[in-house]
Coordinates of C-alpha atoms and ligand atoms in Angstrom, one line a residue:
X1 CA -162.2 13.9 -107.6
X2 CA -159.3 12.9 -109.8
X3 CA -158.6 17.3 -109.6
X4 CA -158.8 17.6 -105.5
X5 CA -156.8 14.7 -105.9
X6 CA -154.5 16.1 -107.5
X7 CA -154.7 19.1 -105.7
X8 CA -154.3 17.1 -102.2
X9 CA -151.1 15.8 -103.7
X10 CA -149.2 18.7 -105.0
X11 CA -150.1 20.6 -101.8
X12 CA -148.4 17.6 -99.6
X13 CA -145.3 17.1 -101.8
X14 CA -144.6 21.1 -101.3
X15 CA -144.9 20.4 -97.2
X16 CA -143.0 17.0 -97.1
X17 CA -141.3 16.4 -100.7
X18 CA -142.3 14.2 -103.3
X19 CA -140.3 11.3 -101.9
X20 CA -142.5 11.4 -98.5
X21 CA -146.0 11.8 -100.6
X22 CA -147.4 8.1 -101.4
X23 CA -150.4 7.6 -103.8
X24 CA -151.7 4.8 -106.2
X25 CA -149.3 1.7 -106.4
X26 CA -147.0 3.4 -104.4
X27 CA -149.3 2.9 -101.3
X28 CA -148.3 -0.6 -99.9
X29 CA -151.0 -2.6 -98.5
X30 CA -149.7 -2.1 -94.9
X31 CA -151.1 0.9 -94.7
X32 CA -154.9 -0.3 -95.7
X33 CA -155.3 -2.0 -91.8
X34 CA -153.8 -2.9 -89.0
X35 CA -154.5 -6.5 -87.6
X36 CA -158.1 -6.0 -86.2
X37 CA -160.0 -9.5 -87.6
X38 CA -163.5 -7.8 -88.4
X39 CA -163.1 -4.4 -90.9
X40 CA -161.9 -4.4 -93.8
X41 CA -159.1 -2.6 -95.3
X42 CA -159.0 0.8 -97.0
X43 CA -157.1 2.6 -99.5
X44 CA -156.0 5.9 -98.5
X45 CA -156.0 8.8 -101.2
X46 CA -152.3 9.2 -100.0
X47 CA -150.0 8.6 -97.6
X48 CA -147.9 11.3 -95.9
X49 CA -144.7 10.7 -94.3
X50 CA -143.6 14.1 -91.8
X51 CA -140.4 14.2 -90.2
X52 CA -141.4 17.1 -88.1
X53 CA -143.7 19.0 -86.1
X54 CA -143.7 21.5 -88.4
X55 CA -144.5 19.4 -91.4
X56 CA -147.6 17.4 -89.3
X57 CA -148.7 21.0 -88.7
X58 CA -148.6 21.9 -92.0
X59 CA -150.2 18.8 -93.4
X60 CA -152.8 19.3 -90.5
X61 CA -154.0 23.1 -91.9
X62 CA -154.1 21.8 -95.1
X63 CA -156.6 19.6 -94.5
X64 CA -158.9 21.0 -92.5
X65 CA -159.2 23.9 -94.5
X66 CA -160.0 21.3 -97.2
X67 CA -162.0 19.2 -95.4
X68 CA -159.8 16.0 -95.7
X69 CA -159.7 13.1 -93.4
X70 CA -156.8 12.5 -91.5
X71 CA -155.4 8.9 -89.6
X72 CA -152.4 8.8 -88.2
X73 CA -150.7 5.8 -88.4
X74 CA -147.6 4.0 -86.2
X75 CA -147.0 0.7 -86.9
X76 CA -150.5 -0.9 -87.4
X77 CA -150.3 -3.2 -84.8
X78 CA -153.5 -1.9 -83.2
X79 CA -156.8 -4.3 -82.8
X80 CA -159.2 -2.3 -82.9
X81 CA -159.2 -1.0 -86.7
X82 CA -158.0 2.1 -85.2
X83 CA -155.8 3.3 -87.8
X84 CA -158.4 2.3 -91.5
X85 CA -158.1 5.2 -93.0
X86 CA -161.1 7.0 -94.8
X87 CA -161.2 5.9 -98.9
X88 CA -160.8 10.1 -100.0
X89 CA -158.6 10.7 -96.9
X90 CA -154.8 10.9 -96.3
X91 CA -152.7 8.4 -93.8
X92 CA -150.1 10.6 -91.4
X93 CA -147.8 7.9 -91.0
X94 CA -145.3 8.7 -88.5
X95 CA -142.3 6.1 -89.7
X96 CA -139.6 9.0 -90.3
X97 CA -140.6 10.4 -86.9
X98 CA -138.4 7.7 -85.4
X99 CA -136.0 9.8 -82.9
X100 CA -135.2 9.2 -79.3
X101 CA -134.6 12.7 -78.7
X102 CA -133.5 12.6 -75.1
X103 CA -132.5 9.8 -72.5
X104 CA -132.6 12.2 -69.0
X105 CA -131.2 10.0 -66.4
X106 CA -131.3 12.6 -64.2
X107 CA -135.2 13.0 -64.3
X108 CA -135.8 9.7 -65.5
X109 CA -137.7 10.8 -68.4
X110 CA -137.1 9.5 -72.5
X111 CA -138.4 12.4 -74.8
X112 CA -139.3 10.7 -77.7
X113 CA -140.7 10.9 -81.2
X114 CA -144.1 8.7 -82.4
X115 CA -142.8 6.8 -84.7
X116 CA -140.5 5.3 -82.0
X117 CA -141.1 1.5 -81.2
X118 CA -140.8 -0.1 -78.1
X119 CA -138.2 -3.1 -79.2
X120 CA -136.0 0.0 -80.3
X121 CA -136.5 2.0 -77.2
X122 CA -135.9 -1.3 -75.2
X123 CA -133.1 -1.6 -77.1
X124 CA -131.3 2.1 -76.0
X125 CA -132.0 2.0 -72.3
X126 CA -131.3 -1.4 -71.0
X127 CA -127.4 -0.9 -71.1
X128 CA -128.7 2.1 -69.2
X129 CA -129.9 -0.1 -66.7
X130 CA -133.1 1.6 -67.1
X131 CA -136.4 0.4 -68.7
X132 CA -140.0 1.8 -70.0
X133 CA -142.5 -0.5 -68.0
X134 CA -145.2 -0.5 -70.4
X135 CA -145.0 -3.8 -72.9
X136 CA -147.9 -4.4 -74.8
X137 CA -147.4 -7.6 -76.6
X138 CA -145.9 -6.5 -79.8
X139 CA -142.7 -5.1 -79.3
X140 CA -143.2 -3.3 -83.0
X141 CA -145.8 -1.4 -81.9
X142 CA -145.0 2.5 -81.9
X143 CA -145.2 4.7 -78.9
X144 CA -147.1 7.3 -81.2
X145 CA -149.6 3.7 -81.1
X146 CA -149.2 3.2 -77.3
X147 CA -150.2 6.8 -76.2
X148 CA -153.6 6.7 -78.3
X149 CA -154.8 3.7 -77.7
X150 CA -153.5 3.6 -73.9
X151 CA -151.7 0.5 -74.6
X152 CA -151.5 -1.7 -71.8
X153 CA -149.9 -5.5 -71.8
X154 CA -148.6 -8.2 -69.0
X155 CA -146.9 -5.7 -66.9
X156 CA -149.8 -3.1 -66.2
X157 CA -150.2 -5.1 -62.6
X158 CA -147.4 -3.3 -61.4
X159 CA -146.8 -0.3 -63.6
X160 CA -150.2 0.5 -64.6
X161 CA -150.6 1.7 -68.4
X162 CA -149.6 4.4 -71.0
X163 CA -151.5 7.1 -69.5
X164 CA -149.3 6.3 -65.9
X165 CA -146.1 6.6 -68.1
X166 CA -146.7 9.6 -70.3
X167 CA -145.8 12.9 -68.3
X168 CA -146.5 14.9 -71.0
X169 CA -147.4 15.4 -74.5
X170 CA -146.3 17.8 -77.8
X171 CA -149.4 17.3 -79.9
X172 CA -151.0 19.2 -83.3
X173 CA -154.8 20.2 -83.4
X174 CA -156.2 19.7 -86.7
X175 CA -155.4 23.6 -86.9
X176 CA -152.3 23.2 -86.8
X177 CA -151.5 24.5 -83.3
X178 CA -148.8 22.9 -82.0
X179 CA -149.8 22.0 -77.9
X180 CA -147.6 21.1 -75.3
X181 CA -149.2 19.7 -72.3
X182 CA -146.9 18.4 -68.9
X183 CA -143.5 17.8 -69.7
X184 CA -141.2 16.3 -67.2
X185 CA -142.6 17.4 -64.3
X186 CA -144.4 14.5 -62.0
X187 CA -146.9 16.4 -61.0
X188 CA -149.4 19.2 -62.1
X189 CA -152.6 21.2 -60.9
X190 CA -152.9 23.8 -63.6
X191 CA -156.1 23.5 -65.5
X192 CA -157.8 20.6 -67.5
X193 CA -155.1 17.4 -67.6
X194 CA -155.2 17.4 -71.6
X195 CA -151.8 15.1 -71.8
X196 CA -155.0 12.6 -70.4
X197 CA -157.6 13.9 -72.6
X198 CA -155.5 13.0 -75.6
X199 CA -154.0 9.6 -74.1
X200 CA -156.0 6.8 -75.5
X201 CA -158.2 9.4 -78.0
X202 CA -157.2 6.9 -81.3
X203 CA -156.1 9.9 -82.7
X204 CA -159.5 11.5 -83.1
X205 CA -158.7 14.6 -80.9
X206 CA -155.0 16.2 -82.0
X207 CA -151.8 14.0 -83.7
X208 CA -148.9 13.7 -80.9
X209 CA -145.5 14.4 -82.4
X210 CA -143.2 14.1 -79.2
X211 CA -143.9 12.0 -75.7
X212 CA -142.6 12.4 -72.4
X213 CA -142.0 8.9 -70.5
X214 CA -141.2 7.6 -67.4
X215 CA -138.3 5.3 -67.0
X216 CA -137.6 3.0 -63.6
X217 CA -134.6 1.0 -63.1
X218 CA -134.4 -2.3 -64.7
X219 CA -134.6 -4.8 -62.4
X220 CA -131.5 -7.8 -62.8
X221 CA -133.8 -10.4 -61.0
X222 CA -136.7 -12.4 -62.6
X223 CA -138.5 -15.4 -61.6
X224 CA -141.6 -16.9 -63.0
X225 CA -144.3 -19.3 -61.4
X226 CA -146.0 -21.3 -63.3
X227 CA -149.8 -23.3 -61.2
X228 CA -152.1 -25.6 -63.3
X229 CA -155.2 -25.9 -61.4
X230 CA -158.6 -28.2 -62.2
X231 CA -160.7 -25.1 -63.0
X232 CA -160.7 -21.3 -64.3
X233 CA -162.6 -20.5 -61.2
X234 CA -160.4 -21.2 -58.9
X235 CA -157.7 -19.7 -61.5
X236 CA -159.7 -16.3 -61.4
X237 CA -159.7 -16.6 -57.7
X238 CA -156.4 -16.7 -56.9
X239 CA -155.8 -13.1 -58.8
X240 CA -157.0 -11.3 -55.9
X241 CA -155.2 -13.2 -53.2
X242 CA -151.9 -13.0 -55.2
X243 CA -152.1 -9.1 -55.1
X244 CA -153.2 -8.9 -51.8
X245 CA -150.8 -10.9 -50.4
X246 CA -148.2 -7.9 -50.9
X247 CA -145.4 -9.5 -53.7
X248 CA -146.2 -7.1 -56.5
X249 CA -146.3 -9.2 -58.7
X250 CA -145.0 -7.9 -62.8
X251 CA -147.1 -10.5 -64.1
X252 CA -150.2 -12.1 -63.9
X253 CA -151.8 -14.2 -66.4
X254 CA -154.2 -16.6 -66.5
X255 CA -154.2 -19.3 -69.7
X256 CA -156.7 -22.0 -70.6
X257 CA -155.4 -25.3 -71.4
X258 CA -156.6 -25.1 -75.0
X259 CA -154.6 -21.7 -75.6
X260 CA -151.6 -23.8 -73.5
X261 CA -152.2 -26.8 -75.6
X262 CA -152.3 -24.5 -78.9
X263 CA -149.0 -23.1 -77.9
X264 CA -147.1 -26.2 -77.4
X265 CA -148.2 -27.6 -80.7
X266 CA -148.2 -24.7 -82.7
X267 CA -144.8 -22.8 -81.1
X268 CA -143.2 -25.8 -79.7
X269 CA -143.6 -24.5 -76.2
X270 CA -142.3 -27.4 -73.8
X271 CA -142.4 -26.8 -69.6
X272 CA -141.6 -29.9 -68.8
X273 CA -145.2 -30.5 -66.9
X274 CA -146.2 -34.1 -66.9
X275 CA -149.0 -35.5 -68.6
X276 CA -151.1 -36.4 -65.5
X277 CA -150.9 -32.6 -64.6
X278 CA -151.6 -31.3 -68.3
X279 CA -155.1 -33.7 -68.1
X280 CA -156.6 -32.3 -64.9
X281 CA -155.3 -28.5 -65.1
X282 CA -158.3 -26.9 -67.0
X283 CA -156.4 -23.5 -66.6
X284 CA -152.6 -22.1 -65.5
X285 CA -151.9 -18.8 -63.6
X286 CA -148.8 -17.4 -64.7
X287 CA -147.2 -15.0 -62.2
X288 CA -144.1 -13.1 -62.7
X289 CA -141.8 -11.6 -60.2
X290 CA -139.3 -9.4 -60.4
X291 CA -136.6 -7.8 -57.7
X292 CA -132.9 -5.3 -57.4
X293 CA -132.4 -7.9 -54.7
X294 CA -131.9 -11.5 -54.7
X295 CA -132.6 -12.5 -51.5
X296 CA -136.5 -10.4 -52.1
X297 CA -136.8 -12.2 -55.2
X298 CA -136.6 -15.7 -53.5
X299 CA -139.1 -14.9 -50.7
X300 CA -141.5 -13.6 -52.9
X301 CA -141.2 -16.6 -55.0
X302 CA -141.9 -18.5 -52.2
X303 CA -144.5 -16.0 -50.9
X304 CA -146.3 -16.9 -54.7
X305 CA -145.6 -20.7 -54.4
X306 CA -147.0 -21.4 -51.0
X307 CA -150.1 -19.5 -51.5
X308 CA -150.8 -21.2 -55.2
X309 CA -150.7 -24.6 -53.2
X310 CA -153.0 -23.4 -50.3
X311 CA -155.5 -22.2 -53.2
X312 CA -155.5 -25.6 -54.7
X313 CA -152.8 -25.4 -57.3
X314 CA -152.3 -29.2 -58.8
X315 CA -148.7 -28.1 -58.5
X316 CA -147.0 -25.1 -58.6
X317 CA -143.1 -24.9 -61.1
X318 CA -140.5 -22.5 -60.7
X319 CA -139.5 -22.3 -64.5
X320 CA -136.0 -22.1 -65.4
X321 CA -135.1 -18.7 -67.0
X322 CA -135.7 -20.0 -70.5
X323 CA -138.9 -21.9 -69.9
X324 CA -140.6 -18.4 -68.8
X325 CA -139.1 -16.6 -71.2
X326 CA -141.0 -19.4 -74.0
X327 CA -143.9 -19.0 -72.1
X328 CA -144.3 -15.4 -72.0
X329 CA -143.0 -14.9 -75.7
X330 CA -145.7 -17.8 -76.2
X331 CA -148.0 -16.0 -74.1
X332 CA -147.2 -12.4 -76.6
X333 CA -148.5 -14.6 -79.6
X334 CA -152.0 -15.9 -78.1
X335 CA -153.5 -13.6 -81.2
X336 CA -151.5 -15.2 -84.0
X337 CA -152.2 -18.7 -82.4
X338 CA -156.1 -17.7 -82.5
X339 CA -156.2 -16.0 -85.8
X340 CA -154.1 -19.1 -87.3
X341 CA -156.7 -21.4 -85.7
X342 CA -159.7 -19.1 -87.2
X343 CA -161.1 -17.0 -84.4
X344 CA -163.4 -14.5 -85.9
X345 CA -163.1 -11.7 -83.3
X346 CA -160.6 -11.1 -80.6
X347 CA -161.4 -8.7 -77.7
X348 CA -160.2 -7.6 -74.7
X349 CA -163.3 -6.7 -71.9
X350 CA -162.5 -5.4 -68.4
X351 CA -163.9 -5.9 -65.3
X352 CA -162.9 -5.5 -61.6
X353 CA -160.4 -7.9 -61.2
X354 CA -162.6 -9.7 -58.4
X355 CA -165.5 -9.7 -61.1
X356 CA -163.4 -12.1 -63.1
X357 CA -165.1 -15.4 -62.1
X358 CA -168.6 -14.6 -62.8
X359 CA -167.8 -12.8 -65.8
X360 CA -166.3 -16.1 -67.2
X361 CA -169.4 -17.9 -65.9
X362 CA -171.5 -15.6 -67.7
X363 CA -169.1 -16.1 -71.0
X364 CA -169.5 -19.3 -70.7
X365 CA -173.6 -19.2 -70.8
X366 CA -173.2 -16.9 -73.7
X367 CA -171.3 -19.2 -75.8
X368 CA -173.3 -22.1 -75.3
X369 CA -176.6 -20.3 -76.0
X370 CA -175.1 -19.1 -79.2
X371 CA -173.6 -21.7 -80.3
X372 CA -169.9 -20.4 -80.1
X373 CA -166.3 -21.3 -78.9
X374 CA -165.0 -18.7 -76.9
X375 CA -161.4 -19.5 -75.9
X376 CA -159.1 -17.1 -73.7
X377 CA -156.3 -16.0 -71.9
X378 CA -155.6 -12.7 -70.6
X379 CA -154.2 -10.4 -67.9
X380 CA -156.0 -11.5 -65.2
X381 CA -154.3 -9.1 -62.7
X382 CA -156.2 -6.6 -64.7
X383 CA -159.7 -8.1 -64.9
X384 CA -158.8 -7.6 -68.7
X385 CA -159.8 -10.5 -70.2
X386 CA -158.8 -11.7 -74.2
X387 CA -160.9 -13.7 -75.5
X388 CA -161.2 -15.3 -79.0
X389 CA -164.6 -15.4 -80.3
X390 CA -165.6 -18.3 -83.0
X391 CA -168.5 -17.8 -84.6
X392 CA -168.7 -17.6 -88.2
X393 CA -172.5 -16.3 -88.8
X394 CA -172.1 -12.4 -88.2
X395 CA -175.3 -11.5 -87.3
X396 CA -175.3 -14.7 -84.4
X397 CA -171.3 -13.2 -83.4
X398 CA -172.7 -9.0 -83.4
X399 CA -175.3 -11.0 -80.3
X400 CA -173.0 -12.5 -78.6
X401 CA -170.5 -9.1 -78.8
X402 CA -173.2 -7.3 -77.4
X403 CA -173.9 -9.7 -74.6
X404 CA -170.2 -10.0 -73.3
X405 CA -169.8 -6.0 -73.5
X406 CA -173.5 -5.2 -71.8
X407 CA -171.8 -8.2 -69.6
X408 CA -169.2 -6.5 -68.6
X409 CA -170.5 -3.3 -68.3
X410 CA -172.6 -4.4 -65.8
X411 CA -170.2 -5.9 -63.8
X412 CA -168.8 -2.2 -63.7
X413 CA -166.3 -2.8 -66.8
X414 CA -165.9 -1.3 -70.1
X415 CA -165.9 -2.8 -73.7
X416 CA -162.0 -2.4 -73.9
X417 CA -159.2 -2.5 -71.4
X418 CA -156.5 -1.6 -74.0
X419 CA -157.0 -2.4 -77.9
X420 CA -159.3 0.8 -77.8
X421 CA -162.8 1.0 -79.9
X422 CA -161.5 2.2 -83.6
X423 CA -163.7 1.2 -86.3
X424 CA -164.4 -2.2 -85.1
X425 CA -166.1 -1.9 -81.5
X426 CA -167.3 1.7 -81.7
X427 CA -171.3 0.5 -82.7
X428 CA -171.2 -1.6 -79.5
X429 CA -170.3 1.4 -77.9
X430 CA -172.2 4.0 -79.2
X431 CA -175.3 1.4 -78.4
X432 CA -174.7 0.4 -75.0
X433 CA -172.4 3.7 -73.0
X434 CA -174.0 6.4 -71.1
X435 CA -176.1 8.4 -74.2
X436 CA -174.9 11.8 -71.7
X437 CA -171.2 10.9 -71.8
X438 CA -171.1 9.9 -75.4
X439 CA -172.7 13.4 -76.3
X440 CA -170.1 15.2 -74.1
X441 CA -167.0 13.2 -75.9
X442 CA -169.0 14.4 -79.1
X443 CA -168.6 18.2 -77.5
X444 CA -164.9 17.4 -76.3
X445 CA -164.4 16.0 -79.9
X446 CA -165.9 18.9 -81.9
X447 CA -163.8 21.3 -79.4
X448 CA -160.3 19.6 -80.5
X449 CA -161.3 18.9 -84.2
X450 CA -164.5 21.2 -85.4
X451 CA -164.7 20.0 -88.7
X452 CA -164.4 16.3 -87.7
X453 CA -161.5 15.9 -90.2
X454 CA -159.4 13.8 -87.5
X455 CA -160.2 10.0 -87.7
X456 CA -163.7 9.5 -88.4
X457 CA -165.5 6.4 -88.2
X458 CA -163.0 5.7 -85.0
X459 CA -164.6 6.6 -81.2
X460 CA -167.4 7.3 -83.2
X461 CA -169.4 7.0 -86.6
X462 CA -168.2 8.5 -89.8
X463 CA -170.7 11.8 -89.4
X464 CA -168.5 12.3 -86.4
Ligands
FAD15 C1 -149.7 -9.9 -81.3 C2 -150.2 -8.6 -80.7 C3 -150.3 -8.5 -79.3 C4 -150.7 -7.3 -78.7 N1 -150.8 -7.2 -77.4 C5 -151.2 -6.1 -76.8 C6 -151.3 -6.0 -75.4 O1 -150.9 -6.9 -74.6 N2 -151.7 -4.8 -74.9 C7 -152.1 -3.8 -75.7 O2 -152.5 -2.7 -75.1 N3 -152.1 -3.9 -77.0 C8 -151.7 -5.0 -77.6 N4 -151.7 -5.1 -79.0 C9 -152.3 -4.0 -79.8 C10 -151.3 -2.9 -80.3 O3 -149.9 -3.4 -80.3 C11 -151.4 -1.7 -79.5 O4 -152.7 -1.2 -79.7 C12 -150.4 -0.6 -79.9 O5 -150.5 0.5 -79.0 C13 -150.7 0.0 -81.3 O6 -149.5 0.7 -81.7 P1 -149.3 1.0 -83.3 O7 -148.0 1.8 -83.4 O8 -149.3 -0.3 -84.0 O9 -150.5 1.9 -83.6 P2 -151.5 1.8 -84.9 O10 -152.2 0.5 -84.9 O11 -150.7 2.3 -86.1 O12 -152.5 3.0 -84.5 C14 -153.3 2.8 -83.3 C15 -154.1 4.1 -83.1 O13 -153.2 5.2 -82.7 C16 -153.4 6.3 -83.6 N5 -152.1 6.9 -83.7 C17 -150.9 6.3 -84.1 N6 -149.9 7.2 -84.0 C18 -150.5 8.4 -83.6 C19 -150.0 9.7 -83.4 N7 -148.7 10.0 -83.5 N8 -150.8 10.7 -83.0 C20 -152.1 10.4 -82.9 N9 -152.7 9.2 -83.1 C21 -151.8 8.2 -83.4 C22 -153.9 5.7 -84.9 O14 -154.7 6.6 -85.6 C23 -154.8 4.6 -84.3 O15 -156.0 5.3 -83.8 C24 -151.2 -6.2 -79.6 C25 -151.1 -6.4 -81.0 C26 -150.6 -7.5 -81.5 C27 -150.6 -7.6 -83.0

C-alpha cells in the first residue's frame, strides 16, 4: 500500500506540483466530510488541488488506469455525504479553480470555474445589476457543488433549480476526455441532453471544470409577508392558492413555531409579533416578492396580504426591510439551529406541492408511532419539505427514514428535492426506486465511468 502510495503521489505532484498534492498531516480535516449528520468522515490517501482542465484530465487518466477512487470536492457544504471520499482514494478538490472567467451581458451568461462560490459570484454581478437566481442556503457553497447536486434553495418557486440555470457544461470523463455539452445557446435539439445527464450526478458520472449560467436582471424591489396561522394545514394550503393566484412569488416558506421559536432564542430573531399571536400561530408562511417596478411590487403585496387573511391568516405583517432580511438569513440557518439542538438526521423529501398537507399528516403518524420528534420548515412552494429527525436509536430512525421516503414516494415524490443521495440516503434508495431505473443509471454510470473509479459509495454502493 505504503508503495502505490507512494506511487499515487509522485505521479500527482508531476501533474499539479508538490505544493497542490496533500497527504498525511497535511490533509486538513475539512476535507474528511461535508456537513451531512449521519456518515462518518474519511481520510483521503491525498488531496489534489488542479487549476486546470488539463491538470483534472490528467489526474483523471491517472487514476483510472490505476484503479483509484476519485471525489471531487467544492466546498463541503453538501448534506448528503456526497463528497466522503474513499479511505485508498484521492479528493479533486476544486479550491484553485476559483475563476469567473466571463461576465457576457450581452447573452446574459457567467462562464465560470467550479470552485466558484455563490457569495463571490453574488458579489461580481450585482453592481452589474444582474443576478444568478439560484441560492441554496449557504452562500459558501461552490457552483462546481450546485451543478452536481442540483442545488435548489428559497428561490426555486420562481427560477426553478441548477439544472434551469446551467446552459452548458465543460466536463472530464474519468478518461480524461474533456466534454463540452450546450454552451450559451438557450436552446438545443441535437442528441442526448448530457449538460442534464451530468447535473445533479454527485460527481459519479464525469468532474465539471467550467459552467455556463444564466443571469436575470436584479430586481431593486423586495417585500416580504410574513402570516401566522393556528395550524400547518392550513399553512400547506395556502401554497397552492398563493401560486395560483398569479404574484410569482420569489419565496415561499413555510416555518413551524418551534423552528420560529428556536430562531428567536438562539439568533435573536425579533418581528415584532405579539405574544397573543406567537401562542395560537402553530405555523408561519413566509412569502417573498420581488419587482423592477414599484407600483407591481405594492399590488402584489397586497395581492399576498388579502388572500393570507381570506385563508385564515391570524394576521398577516408586511416586515420592514430588515426584519425579512433576519428572517430569511434566520430561515438559511434552520440546519445549524437543528444540529445545535441535536437533530440526528436532516432531509429534504419532495412531493407535489398540493401533496404537502397529507404528507405532513402522515409525518406526523410516523413520528408518534416511533417515538420521534420531527420538527420542520421548508420550501413549501416546492413541496420540498426539511425536516429534522430526532431519534437517537439508529435502527428505530433507519424505520422511520424509510417510512417518510416510501411516504413520499407514494405521494408521487422522491427521497430528495435538492441535498441529493451521496453516501447517506443512497440504501433508502437503492431499496425503495424502480429496481428497472436503478439498473439503467447502473448502465448510464458504467458508460461514463467503466471502471467505477468516479465517487463510489455515492448514487450507489461501493461495488458501484
Ligand atoms: C446551512 C446550509 C443550508 C443549505 N441550504 C441548501 C438549500 O437551501 N438548498 C440546497 O439545494 N442545498 C442546500 N445546502 C446544501 C449544499 O449547500 C448544496 O448541496 C451545495 O450545492 C453543495 O455545494 P458544495 O460546493 O459544498 O459541494 P460539496 O459538498 O463539496 O460536494 C457536493 C457534491 O458535488 C460533487 N462535486 C463538487 N464539485 C464537483 C465538480 N467540479 N465536478 C463534479 N462533481 C463535483 C461532490 O463530489 C459531491 O458529490 C445547504 C447546506 C448548508 C450547510
Amino acid at each position: 500500500m505504503a508503495v502505490v502510495q507512494a506511487d499515487l503521489v509522485k505521479h500527482l505532484v508531476a501533474v499539479v506540483g508538490a505544493p497542490n498534492v496533500l497527504t498525511g498531516d497535511a490533509v486538513k480535516e475539512e476535507y474528511t466530510h461535508d456537513e451531512v449528520l449521519t456518515a462518518a468522515p474519511v481520510v483521503p490517501a491525498a488531496v489534489v488541488l488542479p487549476a486546470s482542465t488539463d491538470e483534472v484530465a490528467a489526474v483523471l487518466r491517472y487514476a483510472d488506469s490505476e484503479g483509484v477512487p476519485v471525489t471531487a470536492r467544492g466546498t463541503g457544504t453538501g448534506m448528503s455525504g456526497a463528497c466522503i471520499p474513499q479511505p485508498d482514494g484521492i479528493v479533486v478538490s476544486f479550491e484553485r479553480m476559483n475563476h469567473i472567467l466571463e461576465i457576457d451581458r450581452e447573452n446574459s451568461i457567467a462562464v465560470v470555474e467550479p470552485g466558484v462560490q455563490l457569495d463571490q459570484l453574488d458579489a461580481a454581478l450585482a453592481p452589474l445589476g444582474l443576478v444568478y437566481p439560484v441560492f441554496p442556503g449557504e452562500y459558501s457553497a461552490s457552483l462546481g457543488g450546485n451543478v452536481s447536486t442540483n442545488a435548489g434553495g428559497m428561490r426555486a418557486v420562481k427560477y426553478g433549480v441548477t439544472r434551469h440555470q446551467v446552459l452548458g457544461l465543460e466536463a472530464v470523463l474519468p478518461s480524461g476526455e474533456v466534454i463540452q455539452c450546450g454552451g450559451k445557446v438557450i436552446k438545443l435539439s441535437t442528441g442526448y441532453d448530457l449538460t442534464q445527464l451530468v447535473i445533479g450526478s454527485e460527481g459519479t458520472l464525469a468532474l465539471v471544470t467550467k459552467a455556463y449560467l444564466k443571469l436575470y436582471p436584479r430586481a431593486p424591489h423586495g417585500a416580504t409577508v410574513l402570516a401566522p396561522f393556528t395550524t400547518l394545514d392550513e399553512v400547506t394550503n395556502a401554497v397552492p392558492k398563493v401560486v395560483a393566484s398569479g404574484v410569482g412569488p420569489l419565496i415561499l416558506e413555510y416555518i413551524d413555531m418551534l423552528t420560529l421559536a428556536a430562531m428567536s432564542s438562539q439568533l435573536g430573531l425579533e418581528l415584532g409579533i405579539p405574544d397573543d399571536v406567537k401562542e395560537r400561530a402553530f405555523a408561519y408562511l413566509v412569502v417573498g416578492l420581488e419587482d423592477t417596478h414599484l407600483d407591481r411590487l405594492e399590488e402584489d403585496t397586497h395581492t399576498v396580504a388579502s388572500l393570507m387573511s381570506e385563508l385564515g391568516a391570524i394576521d398577516v405583517y408586511v416586515l420592514p426591510p430588515a426584519a425579512a432580511t433576519s428572517l430569511i438569513e434566520a430561515r438559511e440557518k434552520a440546519f445549524w439551529i437543528a444540529k445545535a439542538n441535536g437533530a440526528d438526521d436532516i432531509i429534504d423529501v419532495v412531493v407535489p406541492r398540493a401533496s404537502v398537507p397529507e404528507f405532513m399528516q402522515r409525518v406526523g403518524e410516523i413520528a408518534s408511532a416511533n417515538g420521534a420528534w420531527i420538527a420542520g420548515c421548508g420550501h413549501a412552494g416546492d413541496g420540498n419539505v426539511h425536516m429534522a429527525v430526532f431519534q437517537k436509536d439508529d435502527e428505530a430512525r433507519q424505520r422511520i427514514m424509510t417510512a417518510l421516503f416510501r411516504t413520499g414516494m407514494e405521494l408521487g415524490g422522491a427521497i430528495s428535492g435538492e441535498h441529493g443521495l451521496g453516501r447517506a440516503k443512497n440504501k433508502y434508495f437503492l431499496e425503495l426506486e424502480d429496481p428497472a431505473k436503478i439498473a439503467l443509471m447502473r448502465r448510464i454510470k458504467a458508460a461514463f465511468d467503466p471502471n467505477g473509479i468516479l465517487n463510489p459509495g455515492t448514487i450507489f454502493d461501493r461495488s458501484g
